[in-house]
mmCIF file of C-alpha atoms in Angstrom:
data_model
loop_
_atom_site.group_PDB
_atom_site.id
_atom_site.type_symbol
_atom_site.label_atom_id
_atom_site.label_comp_id
_atom_site.label_asym_id
_atom_site.label_seq_id
_atom_site.Cartn_x
_atom_site.Cartn_y
_atom_site.Cartn_z
ATOM 1 C CA MET A 24 -4.250 -10.097 9.240
ATOM 2 C CA ASP A 25 -7.922 -9.789 8.356
ATOM 3 C CA LYS A 26 -8.442 -6.210 9.487
ATOM 4 C CA LYS A 27 -9.737 -3.995 6.718
ATOM 5 C CA TYR A 28 -6.941 -1.408 7.143
ATOM 6 C CA ALA A 29 -4.443 -3.922 5.777
ATOM 7 C CA ALA A 30 -6.514 -4.803 2.723
ATOM 8 C CA GLN A 31 -4.507 -4.138 -0.429
ATOM 9 C CA GLU A 32 -7.254 -1.955 -1.882
ATOM 10 C CA ALA A 33 -7.322 0.255 1.220
ATOM 11 C CA ILE A 34 -3.536 0.618 1.089
ATOM 12 C CA ALA A 35 -3.486 1.390 -2.637
ATOM 13 C CA HIS A 36 -6.071 4.159 -2.273
ATOM 14 C CA SER A 37 -4.442 5.966 0.633
ATOM 15 C CA MET A 38 -1.238 7.833 1.404
ATOM 16 C CA MET A 39 0.389 4.449 2.067
ATOM 17 C CA GLY A 40 -0.007 3.672 -1.614
ATOM 18 C CA SER A 41 0.925 7.172 -2.763
ATOM 19 C CA LEU A 42 4.222 7.035 -0.887
ATOM 20 C CA GLY A 43 4.924 3.455 -1.983
ATOM 21 C CA LEU A 44 5.042 2.037 1.551
ATOM 22 C CA LYS A 45 5.469 -1.717 1.939
ATOM 23 C CA LEU A 46 4.794 -3.555 5.177
ATOM 24 C CA ILE A 47 7.594 -5.969 6.054
ATOM 25 C CA GLU A 48 6.824 -7.163 9.577
ATOM 26 C CA GLU A 49 3.960 -6.619 11.957
ATOM 27 C CA LYS A 50 3.194 -7.864 15.430
ATOM 28 C CA GLU A 51 1.655 -6.323 18.500
ATOM 29 C CA GLY A 52 3.771 -3.359 19.487
ATOM 30 C CA PHE A 53 6.076 -3.440 16.440
ATOM 31 C CA VAL A 54 5.861 -2.616 12.723
ATOM 32 C CA ARG A 55 8.631 -2.559 10.105
ATOM 33 C CA ALA A 56 8.085 -1.082 6.640
ATOM 34 C CA SER A 57 9.939 0.379 3.674
ATOM 35 C CA MET A 58 9.522 3.535 1.603
ATOM 36 C CA PRO A 59 11.272 4.378 -1.664
ATOM 37 C CA VAL A 60 13.319 7.549 -1.977
ATOM 38 C CA ASN A 61 11.975 8.734 -5.325
ATOM 39 C CA ASP A 62 10.173 11.658 -6.969
ATOM 40 C CA ASN A 63 7.147 11.182 -4.678
ATOM 41 C CA THR A 64 9.154 11.333 -1.438
ATOM 42 C CA SER A 65 12.002 13.733 -2.216
ATOM 43 C CA GLN A 66 12.573 17.465 -2.193
ATOM 44 C CA PRO A 67 13.233 19.266 -5.501
ATOM 45 C CA PHE A 68 16.937 19.058 -4.539
ATOM 46 C CA GLY A 69 16.874 15.261 -4.816
ATOM 47 C CA VAL A 70 16.991 14.256 -1.144
ATOM 48 C CA LEU A 71 14.399 12.572 1.051
ATOM 49 C CA CYS A 72 11.832 15.126 2.220
ATOM 50 C CA GLY A 73 11.467 15.484 5.988
ATOM 51 C CA GLY A 74 7.703 15.748 5.531
ATOM 52 C CA ALA A 75 7.642 12.380 3.767
ATOM 53 C CA SER A 76 9.631 10.899 6.653
ATOM 54 C CA LEU A 77 7.150 12.282 9.189
ATOM 55 C CA ALA A 78 4.215 10.978 7.141
ATOM 56 C CA PHE A 79 5.939 7.570 6.921
ATOM 57 C CA ALA A 80 6.393 7.492 10.692
ATOM 58 C CA GLU A 81 2.830 8.578 11.457
ATOM 59 C CA ILE A 82 1.346 6.057 9.029
ATOM 60 C CA ILE A 83 3.382 3.147 10.384
ATOM 61 C CA ALA A 84 2.690 4.064 14.024
ATOM 62 C CA GLY A 85 -0.996 4.454 13.139
ATOM 63 C CA TYR A 86 -0.998 1.038 11.546
ATOM 64 C CA GLY A 87 0.663 -0.420 14.638
ATOM 65 C CA SER A 88 -1.966 1.195 16.850
ATOM 66 C CA TYR A 89 -4.707 -0.107 14.574
ATOM 67 C CA LEU A 90 -3.436 -3.667 15.060
ATOM 68 C CA CYS A 91 -3.846 -3.200 18.825
ATOM 69 C CA CYS A 92 -7.269 -1.518 18.765
ATOM 70 C CA PRO A 93 -10.354 -3.361 19.933
ATOM 71 C CA GLU A 94 -13.067 -3.948 17.339
ATOM 72 C CA GLY A 95 -14.907 -0.721 16.515
ATOM 73 C CA PHE A 96 -12.039 1.596 17.495
ATOM 74 C CA ILE A 97 -9.419 3.338 15.367
ATOM 75 C CA PRO A 98 -6.266 5.386 16.011
ATOM 76 C CA VAL A 99 -6.077 9.072 15.138
ATOM 77 C CA GLY A 100 -2.772 10.912 15.266
ATOM 78 C CA SER A 101 -2.516 13.660 17.840
ATOM 79 C CA SER A 102 1.187 14.476 17.859
ATOM 80 C CA VAL A 103 4.175 13.857 15.601
ATOM 81 C CA SER A 104 7.626 15.168 16.480
ATOM 82 C CA GLY A 105 10.798 14.249 14.668
ATOM 83 C CA ASN A 106 14.462 14.915 14.316
ATOM 84 C CA HIS A 107 16.185 14.436 10.964
ATOM 85 C CA VAL A 108 19.836 13.568 11.486
ATOM 86 C CA SER A 109 21.056 12.619 8.001
ATOM 87 C CA SER A 110 19.936 12.756 4.379
ATOM 88 C CA VAL A 111 19.322 10.206 1.659
ATOM 89 C CA ARG A 112 19.593 10.966 -2.060
ATOM 90 C CA LYS A 113 16.883 9.718 -4.367
ATOM 91 C CA ALA A 114 17.889 7.023 -6.825
ATOM 92 C CA PRO A 115 16.328 3.954 -8.394
ATOM 93 C CA ASP A 116 15.801 1.156 -5.868
ATOM 94 C CA VAL A 117 16.856 3.275 -2.852
ATOM 95 C CA LEU A 118 14.682 2.526 0.179
ATOM 96 C CA VAL A 119 14.491 3.718 3.751
ATOM 97 C CA TYR A 120 13.114 1.506 6.506
ATOM 98 C CA ALA A 121 10.978 2.436 9.491
ATOM 99 C CA GLU A 122 10.839 0.457 12.699
ATOM 100 C CA ALA A 123 7.962 1.514 14.927
ATOM 101 C CA THR A 124 8.075 0.328 18.524
ATOM 102 C CA ALA A 125 5.249 0.913 20.976
ATOM 103 C CA LEU A 126 6.342 2.633 24.171
ATOM 104 C CA HIS A 127 2.830 2.746 25.675
ATOM 105 C CA LEU A 128 -0.356 0.976 24.589
ATOM 106 C CA GLY A 129 -3.041 2.386 26.837
ATOM 107 C CA ARG A 130 -6.809 2.253 26.494
ATOM 108 C CA THR A 131 -7.095 5.755 24.995
ATOM 109 C CA THR A 132 -3.540 6.689 23.944
ATOM 110 C CA HIS A 133 -0.644 4.948 22.260
ATOM 111 C CA LEU A 134 2.910 6.308 22.164
ATOM 112 C CA TRP A 135 5.371 5.105 19.508
ATOM 113 C CA ASN A 136 9.029 5.620 18.688
ATOM 114 C CA VAL A 137 9.818 5.311 14.993
ATOM 115 C CA ASP A 138 13.382 5.146 13.696
ATOM 116 C CA ILE A 139 13.895 5.583 9.973
ATOM 117 C CA LYS A 140 17.144 4.135 8.646
ATOM 118 C CA THR A 141 18.941 3.412 5.408
ATOM 119 C CA GLY A 142 19.428 -0.140 4.190
ATOM 120 C CA ASN A 143 22.829 -0.277 5.891
ATOM 121 C CA GLY A 144 21.408 0.897 9.234
ATOM 122 C CA ARG A 145 22.353 4.592 9.223
ATOM 123 C CA LEU A 146 19.806 6.635 11.213
ATOM 124 C CA VAL A 147 17.983 9.168 9.044
ATOM 125 C CA SER A 148 15.176 10.332 11.357
ATOM 126 C CA THR A 149 13.798 9.500 14.767
ATOM 127 C CA VAL A 150 10.147 10.305 15.407
ATOM 128 C CA ARG A 151 7.683 10.170 18.327
ATOM 129 C CA VAL A 152 4.026 9.617 17.481
ATOM 130 C CA THR A 153 1.049 9.825 19.840
ATOM 131 C CA ASN A 154 -2.270 8.340 18.744
ATOM 132 C CA PHE A 155 -5.649 8.741 20.395
ATOM 133 C CA ILE A 156 -7.826 5.626 20.297
ATOM 134 C CA VAL A 157 -11.391 6.600 19.411
ATOM 135 C CA LYS A 158 -14.672 4.956 18.484
ATOM 136 C CA ASP A 159 -14.892 4.479 14.720
ATOM 137 C CA LYS A 160 -17.912 6.493 13.566
ATOM 138 C CA SER A 161 -17.310 6.142 9.832
ATOM 139 C CA GLU A 162 -19.383 3.888 7.658
ATOM 140 C CA SER A 163 -16.673 3.451 5.031
ATOM 141 C CA TRP A 164 -14.868 0.678 6.937
ATOM 142 C CA LYS A 165 -17.987 -1.298 7.794
#
């Protein structure tokens, strides 16, 4: 993918890099990624933070929308709503996985469902993300 969003430097200097997200699979309407459960993504009690899960979901859905945007347009999140159904303890090499599936890819809005699961498939969180598709007015990506 030659879009600038996916450039390693852009990822490293954004929340994607801060949370340790890794893209695994990407195609139109679907993105799969991983996130470690570590000091950066856990509560002080040692379990995955719900806020980190919501950020993970919004980032991955935003990336999926970006892949579908026409040149000169970008996604901006407008709504994120999630339910956390189980917990994950932080530990070395523990990852959670997000699968973002597009439910609607319109001209001005995209709706995504993102399921976050453990490595063995246990559901941790399920999240809905709505993105507006807007003209990119920034100069930083050009």
